[in-house]
Tab-separated table of C-alpha atoms in Angstrom:
chain	number	residue	atom	x	y	z
A	1	MET	CA	-0.022	35.105	11.475
A	2	PRO	CA	-3.487	33.937	12.553
A	3	ILE	CA	-4.785	30.572	11.451
A	4	ASP	CA	-6.675	30.753	8.169
A	5	ARG	CA	-8.638	27.560	7.606
A	6	ALA	CA	-10.402	28.989	4.580
A	7	ALA	CA	-7.055	29.622	2.895
A	8	ALA	CA	-6.053	26.001	3.434
A	9	ILE	CA	-9.310	24.714	1.981
A	10	THR	CA	-9.111	27.140	-0.951
A	11	TYR	CA	-5.572	25.953	-1.655
A	12	ALA	CA	-6.641	22.320	-1.415
A	13	THR	CA	-9.617	22.892	-3.684
A	14	LYS	CA	-7.207	24.005	-6.387
A	15	PHE	CA	-4.281	21.671	-5.827
A	16	TRP	CA	-5.822	18.408	-4.618
A	17	ASN	CA	-5.459	16.774	-8.037
A	18	ARG	CA	-2.379	18.600	-9.318
A	19	ALA	CA	1.199	19.270	-8.262
A	20	CYS	CA	1.693	21.761	-5.432
A	21	ASP	CA	2.520	25.402	-6.044
A	22	ASP	CA	6.161	24.985	-5.020
A	23	GLU	CA	6.849	23.171	-8.285
A	24	LYS	CA	8.068	19.896	-6.877
A	25	ILE	CA	6.651	16.463	-6.215
A	26	ALA	CA	7.691	14.059	-3.481
A	27	ILE	CA	8.670	10.735	-4.942
A	28	THR	CA	10.408	7.706	-3.543
A	29	PRO	CA	13.048	8.377	-2.427
A	30	GLY	CA	13.106	12.214	-2.498
A	31	TRP	CA	12.080	15.421	-4.261
A	32	LEU	CA	11.460	15.810	-7.966
A	33	PRO	CA	11.814	19.469	-9.030
A	34	LEU	CA	9.491	20.141	-11.941
A	35	ALA	CA	11.731	22.725	-13.632
A	36	ASP	CA	13.830	20.053	-15.357
A	37	GLN	CA	10.732	18.126	-16.380
A	38	ARG	CA	9.186	21.234	-17.884
A	39	LYS	CA	12.328	21.879	-19.904
A	40	HIS	CA	12.703	18.274	-20.975
A	41	MET	CA	9.063	17.862	-22.010
A	42	HIS	CA	8.651	21.373	-23.427
A	43	ALA	CA	5.893	22.161	-20.975
A	44	PRO	CA	6.492	25.688	-19.662
A	45	ALA	CA	4.117	27.057	-17.066
A	46	SER	CA	3.807	30.184	-19.188
A	47	ASP	CA	2.033	28.072	-21.824
A	48	GLY	CA	-0.431	26.799	-19.261
A	49	TRP	CA	1.075	23.367	-18.616
A	50	GLU	CA	0.441	21.956	-15.165
A	51	VAL	CA	1.126	18.583	-13.629
A	52	PHE	CA	-2.063	16.687	-12.877
A	53	PHE	CA	-2.488	13.340	-11.154
A	54	VAL	CA	-4.622	11.268	-13.466
A	55	ALA	CA	-5.926	7.728	-13.404
A	56	THR	CA	-5.128	5.399	-16.277
A	57	PRO	CA	-6.795	2.136	-17.245
A	58	THR	CA	-4.146	0.169	-15.398
A	59	THR	CA	-2.760	2.383	-12.658
A	60	LYS	CA	-4.381	4.381	-9.942
A	61	GLU	CA	-2.665	7.575	-10.956
A	62	THR	CA	0.322	8.997	-12.740
A	63	ALA	CA	1.599	12.552	-12.979
A	64	VAL	CA	1.291	14.092	-16.429
A	65	PHE	CA	1.492	17.551	-17.961
A	66	ARG	CA	-1.912	18.855	-19.011
A	67	ARG	CA	-3.398	22.132	-20.146
A	68	THR	CA	-6.742	23.268	-21.453
A	69	VAL	CA	-6.874	25.280	-24.662
A	70	ASN	CA	-10.244	26.576	-25.836
A	71	GLY	CA	-11.977	23.998	-23.690
A	72	VAL	CA	-9.924	21.114	-25.066
A	73	VAL	CA	-7.647	19.203	-22.686
A	74	GLU	CA	-4.162	18.585	-24.070
A	75	GLN	CA	-1.789	16.122	-22.456
A	76	LYS	CA	1.896	15.454	-23.002
A	77	PRO	CA	2.460	11.853	-24.089
A	78	HIS	CA	5.143	11.060	-21.539
A	79	VAL	CA	4.563	10.474	-17.850
A	80	VAL	CA	6.262	12.846	-15.396
A	81	VAL	CA	6.086	10.441	-12.469
A	82	THR	CA	4.819	6.860	-12.491
A	83	ASN	CA	2.451	5.466	-9.910
A	84	ASP	CA	5.309	3.485	-8.382
A	85	GLN	CA	7.189	6.636	-7.508
A	86	LEU	CA	4.447	9.021	-6.387
A	87	ASP	CA	4.677	9.707	-2.668
A	88	ASP	CA	3.330	13.233	-2.366
A	89	CYS	CA	0.734	12.920	0.419
A	90	THR	CA	2.650	14.591	3.214
A	91	HIS	CA	4.278	17.202	0.987
A	92	TYR	CA	0.787	18.289	-0.056
A	93	VAL	CA	-0.531	18.306	3.510
A	94	SER	CA	2.523	20.346	4.562
A	95	ARG	CA	1.719	22.914	1.864
A	96	CYS	CA	-1.909	23.076	2.996
A	97	VAL	CA	-0.812	23.619	6.591
A	98	VAL	CA	1.620	26.364	5.550
A	99	LYS	CA	-1.186	28.112	3.641
A	100	GLU	CA	-3.262	27.825	6.808
A	101	GLY	CA	-0.683	29.960	8.558
A	102	ILE	CA	0.825	27.209	10.688
A	103	LYS	CA	4.572	27.028	11.084
A	104	VAL	CA	5.684	23.558	10.121
A	105	THR	CA	8.893	22.051	8.849
A	106	GLU	CA	8.231	20.977	5.299
A	107	THR	CA	8.623	17.249	4.823
A	108	PHE	CA	7.352	14.415	2.669
A	109	ARG	CA	7.561	11.868	5.489
A	110	ALA	CA	4.200	11.234	7.112
A	111	ASN	CA	5.678	9.969	10.360
A	112	GLU	CA	7.827	13.087	10.669
A	113	LEU	CA	4.985	15.530	10.002
A	114	ILE	CA	2.448	13.868	12.269
A	115	THR	CA	4.807	13.388	15.212
A	116	SER	CA	5.938	17.010	14.960
A	117	LEU	CA	2.334	18.223	14.871
A	118	ILE	CA	1.513	16.064	17.887
A	119	ALA	CA	4.337	17.728	19.778
A	120	ALA	CA	3.509	21.278	18.622
A	121	ASP	CA	2.088	23.864	21.045
A	122	SER	CA	-0.452	24.971	18.454
A	123	THR	CA	-2.232	21.633	18.331
A	124	LYS	CA	-4.508	19.520	20.473
A	125	VAL	CA	-4.402	15.809	19.818
A	126	LEU	CA	-8.049	14.839	20.166
A	127	ALA	CA	-7.503	11.194	19.310
A	128	GLU	CA	-4.316	9.224	19.109
A	129	ARG	CA	-4.263	5.961	17.192
A	130	VAL	CA	-7.934	5.159	17.689
A	131	ALA	CA	-10.385	3.055	15.721
A	132	ARG	CA	-12.710	4.618	13.190
A	133	ASP	CA	-15.813	4.580	15.386
A	134	GLU	CA	-13.941	6.362	18.160
A	135	GLY	CA	-12.716	9.003	15.738
A	136	GLN	CA	-16.242	9.524	14.454
A	137	LYS	CA	-17.258	10.658	17.960
A	138	ILE	CA	-14.925	13.606	17.500
A	139	ILE	CA	-16.286	14.367	14.041
A	140	ASP	CA	-19.770	14.331	15.578
A	141	SER	CA	-18.692	16.767	18.300
A	142	SER	CA	-18.017	19.438	15.640
A	143	ILE	CA	-14.822	20.363	17.485
A	144	PHE	CA	-12.715	18.934	14.657
A	145	LYS	CA	-12.756	21.508	11.875
A	146	PRO	CA	-11.843	21.751	8.202
A	147	GLY	CA	-8.103	22.347	8.033
A	148	ASP	CA	-7.335	19.967	10.903
A	149	ILE	CA	-5.061	17.018	10.206
A	150	ILE	CA	-5.471	13.244	10.231
A	151	GLY	CA	-2.548	10.884	10.663
A	152	PHE	CA	-2.921	7.276	9.511
A	153	TYR	CA	-1.013	4.908	11.745
A	154	ASN	CA	-0.467	1.406	10.577
A	155	LYS	CA	0.779	-1.345	12.811
A	156	SER	CA	1.285	-3.771	9.970
A	157	LYS	CA	3.242	-1.276	7.901
A	158	GLY	CA	6.199	-0.432	10.043
A	159	ASP	CA	4.299	0.569	13.194
A	160	ARG	CA	4.308	4.197	12.127
A	161	TYR	CA	2.363	6.958	10.428
A	162	SER	CA	2.368	6.027	6.776
A	163	HIS	CA	-0.110	8.560	5.425
A	164	SER	CA	-1.493	11.994	6.223
A	165	ALA	CA	-4.487	14.031	5.095
A	166	MET	CA	-6.360	17.235	5.845
A	167	PHE	CA	-9.958	17.241	7.028
A	168	THR	CA	-12.410	19.022	4.721
A	169	GLY	CA	-15.490	18.751	6.894
A	170	PRO	CA	-18.755	16.801	6.936
A	171	ALA	CA	-21.640	17.685	4.658
A	172	THR	CA	-23.875	18.337	7.680
A	173	SER	CA	-23.392	18.403	11.429
A	174	THR	CA	-25.748	15.473	11.918
A	175	PRO	CA	-24.108	12.837	14.128
A	176	GLY	CA	-22.769	9.936	12.128
A	177	VAL	CA	-22.236	11.953	8.952
A	178	VAL	CA	-18.778	11.174	7.686
A	179	GLY	CA	-16.588	14.156	6.907
A	180	GLY	CA	-14.268	14.308	3.956
A	181	LEU	CA	-10.518	14.526	3.594
A	182	THR	CA	-8.039	15.700	1.037
A	183	CYS	CA	-4.687	14.112	0.246
A	184	HIS	CA	-2.241	13.252	-2.503
A	185	SER	CA	-0.919	9.903	-3.702
A	186	SER	CA	-3.667	9.035	-4.260
A	187	CYS	CA	-5.298	12.404	-4.817
A	188	ARG	CA	-8.598	12.914	-3.031
A	189	PHE	CA	-10.938	15.689	-1.942
A	190	GLY	CA	-14.115	14.929	-0.023
A	191	GLY	CA	-16.974	14.720	-2.505
A	192	LEU	CA	-14.912	15.449	-5.623
A	193	THR	CA	-12.788	12.333	-5.963
A	194	LYS	CA	-15.165	9.983	-7.716
A	195	ASP	CA	-15.806	12.328	-10.617
A	196	TRP	CA	-12.063	12.781	-11.098
A	197	ASN	CA	-10.689	9.262	-10.929
A	198	GLY	CA	-13.582	6.974	-10.071
A	199	ASP	CA	-12.433	6.367	-6.505
A	200	ALA	CA	-15.185	6.671	-3.914
A	201	ASP	CA	-12.880	6.622	-0.871
A	202	ASP	CA	-12.598	10.148	0.482
A	203	GLY	CA	-14.168	9.918	3.930
A	204	TRP	CA	-12.026	11.210	6.848
A	205	PHE	CA	-11.033	7.649	7.761
A	206	LEU	CA	-10.153	6.971	4.098
A	207	TYR	CA	-10.744	3.247	4.383
A	208	GLU	CA	-10.361	0.551	6.970
A	209	LEU	CA	-7.355	-1.719	6.941
A	210	ASP	CA	-6.175	-4.320	9.383
A	211	GLY	CA	-4.002	-2.622	11.972
A	212	GLN	CA	-4.895	0.888	10.866
A	213	SER	CA	-5.760	3.582	13.357
A	214	TYR	CA	-6.333	7.313	13.246
A	215	THR	CA	-4.835	10.322	14.961
A	216	LEU	CA	-6.903	13.494	14.856
A	217	ILE	CA	-4.902	16.684	15.309
A	218	HIS	CA	-6.765	19.901	15.920
A	219	PHE	CA	-5.335	23.401	15.510
A	220	SER	CA	-6.613	25.220	18.541
A	221	GLU	CA	-5.734	28.845	17.857
A	222	ASP	CA	-9.212	29.827	16.691
A	223	ASP	CA	-11.081	27.956	19.423
A	224	ALA	CA	-13.275	30.093	21.640
A	225	ALA	CA	-11.324	30.868	24.796
A	226	LEU	CA	-12.578	29.284	27.969
A	227	MET	CA	-14.322	31.999	29.922
A	228	PRO	CA	-12.684	32.950	33.233
A	229	SER	CA	-16.106	32.828	34.844
A	230	THR	CA	-16.457	29.223	33.715
A	231	MET	CA	-13.043	28.165	34.900
A	232	LYS	CA	-13.684	29.808	38.239
A	233	TRP	CA	-16.279	27.182	39.155
A	234	LEU	CA	-15.005	24.360	36.918
A	235	ALA	CA	-11.371	24.096	38.021
A	236	GLY	CA	-10.641	21.487	40.678
A	237	TRP	CA	-11.757	17.946	41.598
A	238	TRP	CA	-15.037	16.401	40.423
A	239	GLN	CA	-16.534	12.980	40.733
A	240	VAL	CA	-18.336	11.629	37.656
A	241	ASP	CA	-19.801	8.202	38.266
A	242	LYS	CA	-16.874	6.085	39.538
A	243	ARG	CA	-14.116	8.293	38.148
A	244	PHE	CA	-12.423	11.387	39.491
A	245	TYR	CA	-11.621	14.350	37.287
A	246	PHE	CA	-9.114	17.055	37.998
A	247	VAL	CA	-9.916	20.095	35.846
A	248	GLU	CA	-6.897	22.300	35.334
A	249	GLU	CA	-7.239	26.065	35.002
A	250	ARG	CA	-5.410	26.031	31.681
A	251	GLY	CA	-8.310	24.195	30.051
A	252	SER	CA	-7.479	20.534	30.276
A	253	ALA	CA	-8.437	17.721	32.623
A	254	ARG	CA	-7.134	14.413	33.907
A	255	SER	CA	-9.103	11.375	34.932
A	256	THR	CA	-8.298	8.677	37.458
A	257	THR	CA	-10.005	5.865	39.302
A	258	ARG	CA	-8.097	6.673	42.518
A	259	LYS	CA	-10.015	8.909	44.842
A	260	PRO	CA	-8.059	12.058	45.778
A	261	SER	CA	-7.652	12.854	49.438
A	262	SER	CA	-7.412	16.623	49.193
A	263	ALA	CA	-8.003	19.526	46.810
A	264	ARG	CA	-4.271	20.040	46.488
A	265	GLU	CA	-3.621	16.513	45.313
A	266	THR	CA	-2.693	16.157	41.671
A	267	GLN	CA	-2.549	12.863	39.878
A	268	HIS	CA	-1.247	11.909	36.496
A	269	GLY	CA	-4.305	9.791	35.720
A	270	ASP	CA	-4.787	7.519	32.732
A	271	SER	CA	-6.867	9.797	30.512
A	272	ARG	CA	-6.637	13.375	29.461
A	273	ALA	CA	-9.286	15.769	28.190
A	274	TYR	CA	-9.231	19.036	26.341
A	275	LEU	CA	-12.002	21.465	27.194
A	276	PHE	CA	-13.862	23.533	24.612
A	277	GLN	CA	-16.063	26.498	25.414
A	278	GLY	CA	-19.539	26.493	23.918
A	279	LYS	CA	-22.374	28.963	24.257
A	280	ASP	CA	-24.046	27.280	27.213
A	281	GLN	CA	-21.793	24.328	27.659
A	282	VAL	CA	-18.248	23.069	27.947
A	283	THR	CA	-17.245	20.058	25.874
A	284	PHE	CA	-14.703	17.613	27.265
A	285	ILE	CA	-12.953	15.312	24.787
A	286	TRP	CA	-11.249	12.495	26.643
A	287	ARG	CA	-8.580	10.204	25.284
A	288	SER	CA	-6.255	7.627	26.754
A	289	LEU	CA	-2.805	8.862	27.645
A	290	HIS	CA	-1.396	5.638	26.268
A	291	GLY	CA	-2.912	5.928	22.786
A	292	GLY	CA	-5.735	3.856	21.351
A	293	GLY	CA	-8.699	3.062	23.573
A	294	ALA	CA	-12.004	4.841	23.652
A	295	ILE	CA	-12.820	8.467	23.031
A	296	GLN	CA	-15.377	10.024	25.334
A	297	VAL	CA	-17.123	13.257	24.461
A	298	GLU	CA	-18.888	14.915	27.400
A	299	THR	CA	-21.026	18.012	27.398
A	300	TRP	CA	-21.128	19.882	30.691
A	301	ALA	CA	-23.991	22.311	31.138
A	302	ALA	CA	-22.474	25.674	31.926
A	303	GLY	CA	-23.854	28.837	33.415
A	304	ILE	CA	-25.928	27.229	36.141
A	305	ASN	CA	-26.236	28.700	39.603
A	306	ASP	CA	-25.542	25.578	41.596
A	307	GLN	CA	-21.907	25.002	40.817
A	308	THR	CA	-21.395	21.962	42.977
A	309	THR	CA	-23.354	19.679	40.685
A	310	VAL	CA	-23.396	19.780	36.908
A	311	LYS	CA	-25.435	17.837	34.372
A	312	VAL	CA	-23.135	15.964	32.031
A	313	GLN	CA	-24.225	14.430	28.747
A	314	ILE	CA	-22.145	11.433	27.681
A	315	GLY	CA	-23.486	10.132	24.419
A	316	SER	CA	-27.146	9.371	25.068
A	317	ALA	CA	-26.627	9.041	28.826
A	318	GLN	CA	-26.913	11.833	31.344
A	319	VAL	CA	-24.983	11.800	34.614
A	320	VAL	CA	-24.277	14.279	37.348
A	321	ALA	CA	-20.823	15.538	38.137
A	322	ARG	CA	-20.292	16.440	41.781
A	323	ARG	CA	-17.654	18.821	43.032
A	324	MET	CA	-15.430	17.129	45.600
A	325	PHE	CA	-13.524	19.932	47.230
B	1	MET	CA	-12.585	-27.340	-53.596
B	2	LYS	CA	-9.025	-26.110	-53.810
B	3	THR	CA	-9.934	-23.179	-51.639
B	4	THR	CA	-11.507	-25.476	-49.075
B	5	LEU	CA	-8.454	-27.716	-48.984
B	6	ALA	CA	-6.173	-24.724	-48.685
B	7	THR	CA	-8.298	-23.431	-45.857
B	8	ILE	CA	-8.141	-26.783	-44.084
B	9	ILE	CA	-4.365	-26.899	-44.474
B	10	ARG	CA	-4.041	-23.348	-43.200
B	11	CYS	CA	-6.256	-24.162	-40.229
B	12	ALA	CA	-4.264	-27.298	-39.525
B	13	ILE	CA	-0.981	-25.366	-39.603
B	14	ALA	CA	-2.444	-22.662	-37.409
B	15	SER	CA	-3.777	-25.224	-34.944
B	16	PHE	CA	-0.437	-27.023	-34.917
B	17	GLY	CA	1.263	-23.685	-34.371
B	18	LEU	CA	-0.990	-22.875	-31.433
B	19	LEU	CA	-0.453	-26.356	-30.024
B	20	LEU	CA	3.288	-25.884	-30.463
B	21	VAL	CA	3.192	-22.545	-28.654
B	22	SER	CA	1.065	-23.859	-25.840
B	23	THR	CA	3.158	-26.968	-25.327
B	24	SER	CA	6.600	-25.490	-25.862
B	25	ALA	CA	5.787	-22.418	-23.839
B	26	MET	CA	4.799	-24.483	-20.861
B	27	SER	CA	7.038	-27.502	-21.350
B	28	GLN	CA	8.042	-29.283	-18.193
B	29	ASP	CA	11.219	-30.741	-19.615
B	30	VAL	CA	13.095	-28.050	-21.477
B	31	ILE	CA	13.398	-24.427	-20.508
B	32	PRO	CA	13.394	-22.361	-23.702
B	33	LEU	CA	16.443	-20.137	-23.901
B	34	ASP	CA	14.313	-17.064	-24.533
B	35	THR	CA	12.551	-17.469	-21.199
B	36	ILE	CA	12.251	-14.302	-19.159
B	37	VAL	CA	9.951	-13.725	-16.203
B	38	ILE	CA	9.492	-10.138	-15.046
B	39	LEU	CA	7.624	-9.167	-11.904
B	40	GLN	CA	7.178	-5.499	-11.028
B	41	SER	CA	5.511	-4.750	-7.719
B	42	GLY	CA	4.321	-1.177	-7.298
B	43	ALA	CA	3.431	1.305	-4.635
B	44	CYS	CA	0.269	1.683	-2.579
B	45	GLU	CA	-1.220	4.491	-0.536
B	46	MET	CA	-0.067	3.459	2.924
B	47	GLY	CA	3.302	2.234	1.707
B	48	CYS	CA	4.159	-1.026	-0.023
B	49	PRO	CA	7.547	-2.405	-1.049
B	50	VAL	CA	8.414	-1.407	-4.626
B	51	TYR	CA	10.721	-3.709	-6.541
B	52	ARG	CA	11.397	-5.544	-9.795
B	53	ILE	CA	12.525	-9.085	-10.376
B	54	VAL	CA	13.821	-10.482	-13.671
B	55	ILE	CA	14.423	-14.225	-14.025
B	56	PHE	CA	16.302	-15.715	-16.974
B	57	ALA	CA	16.215	-19.236	-18.388
B	58	ASP	CA	19.611	-20.144	-16.951
B	59	GLY	CA	18.584	-19.200	-13.432
B	60	ASP	CA	20.146	-15.754	-13.291
B	61	VAL	CA	17.961	-13.430	-11.238
B	62	LEU	CA	18.117	-9.653	-11.185
B	63	PHE	CA	16.501	-7.775	-8.315
B	64	GLN	CA	15.991	-4.044	-8.163
B	65	GLY	CA	14.719	-2.698	-4.880
B	66	ARG	CA	13.230	0.748	-5.413
B	67	SER	CA	11.649	1.702	-2.115
B	68	ARG	CA	10.408	0.304	1.194
B	69	VAL	CA	12.398	-2.892	0.758
B	70	ARG	CA	15.152	-4.546	2.748
B	71	ARG	CA	17.566	-4.048	-0.119
B	72	THR	CA	17.464	-1.017	-2.372
B	73	GLY	CA	19.315	-0.866	-5.666
B	74	ALA	CA	20.307	-3.732	-7.924
B	75	ALA	CA	21.306	-7.192	-6.760
B	76	LEU	CA	22.076	-10.424	-8.583
B	77	THR	CA	21.458	-13.967	-7.499
B	78	LYS	CA	21.299	-17.380	-9.120
B	79	ILE	CA	18.746	-20.125	-8.757
B	80	ASP	CA	18.739	-23.724	-9.860
B	81	PRO	CA	17.126	-24.362	-13.291
B	82	ASP	CA	14.703	-26.657	-11.469
B	83	ARG	CA	13.337	-23.595	-9.769
B	84	VAL	CA	12.894	-21.829	-13.087
B	85	GLN	CA	11.039	-24.911	-14.214
B	86	GLN	CA	8.869	-24.770	-11.092
B	87	ILE	CA	8.059	-21.131	-11.796
B	88	LEU	CA	7.024	-21.956	-15.358
B	89	GLU	CA	4.929	-24.768	-13.988
B	90	ARG	CA	3.123	-22.319	-11.708
B	91	PHE	CA	2.304	-20.143	-14.717
B	92	LYS	CA	0.889	-23.194	-16.412
B	93	GLN	CA	-1.173	-24.120	-13.357
B	94	ILE	CA	-3.098	-20.848	-13.487
B	95	ASP	CA	-3.500	-21.017	-17.270
B	96	PHE	CA	-1.568	-17.793	-17.635
B	97	ASN	CA	-1.910	-17.604	-21.395
B	98	ARG	CA	-5.699	-17.650	-21.134
B	99	ILE	CA	-6.448	-15.244	-18.301
B	100	GLU	CA	-7.348	-11.584	-18.840
B	101	ASP	CA	-4.669	-8.931	-19.311
B	102	ILE	CA	-5.944	-6.696	-16.523
B	103	TYR	CA	-7.379	-7.570	-13.108
B	104	GLY	CA	-8.606	-4.993	-10.691
B	105	LEU	CA	-8.837	-1.259	-10.487
B	106	HIS	CA	-10.325	-0.441	-13.884
B	107	GLY	CA	-10.223	-4.001	-15.140
B	108	THR	CA	-12.933	-6.604	-15.094
B	109	GLY	CA	-13.262	-9.876	-13.269
B	110	CYS	CA	-13.288	-8.652	-9.663
B	111	THR	CA	-16.236	-8.865	-7.306
B	112	LYS	CA	-14.714	-5.890	-5.459
B	113	THR	CA	-11.374	-4.130	-5.091
B	114	LEU	CA	-9.692	-3.870	-1.697
B	115	PRO	CA	-7.815	-0.630	-1.003
B	116	ASP	CA	-4.136	-0.121	-0.375
B	117	GLN	CA	-2.829	-2.996	-2.424
B	118	PRO	CA	-0.086	-2.711	-5.036
B	119	ILE	CA	-0.399	-3.239	-8.740
B	120	VAL	CA	1.855	-6.046	-9.912
B	121	ILE	CA	2.844	-6.216	-13.563
B	122	LEU	CA	3.757	-9.769	-14.419
B	123	SER	CA	5.309	-10.716	-17.753
B	124	LEU	CA	6.263	-14.071	-19.185
B	125	SER	CA	8.188	-14.647	-22.402
B	126	THR	CA	9.062	-18.213	-23.240
B	127	GLY	CA	9.242	-20.313	-26.391
B	128	GLY	CA	8.000	-17.478	-28.553
B	129	PHE	CA	5.029	-16.866	-26.287
B	130	SER	CA	4.758	-13.539	-24.559
B	131	LYS	CA	2.150	-12.108	-22.234
B	132	THR	CA	1.806	-9.402	-19.599
B	133	VAL	CA	-0.846	-9.248	-16.905
B	134	THR	CA	-1.486	-6.119	-14.878
B	135	HIS	CA	-2.833	-7.279	-11.571
B	136	HIS	CA	-4.209	-5.179	-8.735
B	137	ARG	CA	-3.695	-7.348	-5.689
B	138	GLY	CA	-6.806	-5.875	-4.129
B	139	CYS	CA	-8.939	-7.468	-6.830
B	140	VAL	CA	-11.201	-10.006	-5.162
B	141	SER	CA	-11.791	-13.044	-7.351
B	142	ASP	CA	-10.627	-16.618	-7.648
B	143	VAL	CA	-8.385	-15.797	-10.593
B	144	SER	CA	-6.875	-12.793	-8.808
B	145	LYS	CA	-6.151	-14.956	-5.791
B	146	SER	CA	-4.373	-17.501	-7.955
B	147	ILE	CA	-2.324	-14.738	-9.596
B	148	SER	CA	-1.354	-13.437	-6.153
B	149	LEU	CA	-0.211	-16.934	-5.188
B	150	LEU	CA	1.807	-17.132	-8.408
B	151	GLU	CA	3.443	-13.767	-7.637
B	152	ASP	CA	4.269	-14.886	-4.114
B	153	SER	CA	5.783	-18.103	-5.391
B	154	ILE	CA	7.928	-16.208	-7.919
B	155	VAL	CA	9.361	-14.044	-5.158
B	156	LYS	CA	9.983	-17.108	-3.019
B	157	LEU	CA	11.421	-19.357	-5.732
B	158	SER	CA	13.630	-16.604	-7.150
B	159	ASN	CA	15.393	-16.339	-3.815
B	160	THR	CA	14.639	-12.615	-3.555
B	161	GLY	CA	12.166	-12.770	-0.703
B	162	GLN	CA	14.704	-11.542	1.811
B	163	TRP	CA	15.333	-8.425	-0.294
B	164	ALA	CA	11.734	-7.752	-1.303
B	165	LYS	CA	10.510	-7.850	2.265
B	166	ALA	CA	8.967	-4.576	3.405
B	167	GLN	CA	11.069	-2.163	5.368
B	168	TRP	CA	10.104	1.335	6.391
B	169	ALA	CA	12.348	4.212	7.405
B	170	LYS	CA	11.539	5.329	10.920
């Protein structure tokens, strides 16, 4: 089943502020099937009752049964789930990912979902536990697309992923424009949140906390394939400024400060890049192999005749990459 | 004239009543038998410990750890009445019976609201006085800060700090 980002966004557009279509909500410490709640509160789906996450004067959100009859919103007086118990973020993201056509083990644990996505063959981890400004470089590159996933890692909260969300895209592709996200508990959708519950936080980074960092996971199935003609001249060793890059034929690269002695030498390096084919360029997105650190987005001019030197744009700077062997 | 006198008497009784409530509720010497302190700390987006603490006049303390705490489920402990007295004193220090009922989120009295902080519902019943304050710990203000300090001291003085401490499943 091919990846369907539009399906994920369509699903999220409907369910971002209401219970998922599988009729259960993740609460602490487990699942809450809605069937019993519907029976208990006389709120059958056939009568139009749905569980919405709504803000109250004192709590950020609670889950309640609502329906609209002739334009009038009706709400059951009792709360389905209190704010204390709501923990539906990763369940919701899992459902979005499933709708996107990605095979994933359904879970409500953020750490479990994010670590499994990091390890999956279908993903490219463009940033792992980086600061907001570093993550924004990836948003600006336009490689990160709606339907991709963000993991929120918090050192002060158990040294683990404690939250997950799906990227909904920036309003424009202008560098620096913050893209939106969608998540549950609390419910958010880029650009829609404030009108629903008064909360203005729905940028991709959500908000900045001490010890918080971001992991950006990209589904790569619908990326343009790297052209064989490109890889023919790009694969191998290059020197860029004081660093040495080894570009692998499979579309990734490693970076090291140790000069290689031969074309056959391979080094582990301390940074890794994924390569993305553009119309007249190849984009390298570098990240540290050890997590954290800086993200570097490079644009290599492709399709030139002289294949031993290439113009490389790194931010506002331009350098020349020179083939070594 | 009669009406005026009656009004004065009624006002005097009412004032005496208020004085009685304010002094007996916050007395430093005697702990009213009806004293109950309830602290309910809620969830937050990135994960916060969720628990409830109930403190009685005689020093009995009930703890219920709900999630992301060292101890889940119910637990009972006992503290010295002096500690109950200290807790009541802390309430008095922040003028608990005069502060607003809601701080933060959709309440007033905050210069801004920090994200990812729990809502703490704090109730005090003592000497016929009863009040509940809903407090978003992300509320930035002097009063909010003093409420946060009160909440912290309740956890500490009730001897439940070791249970309420955050713990996350790996």
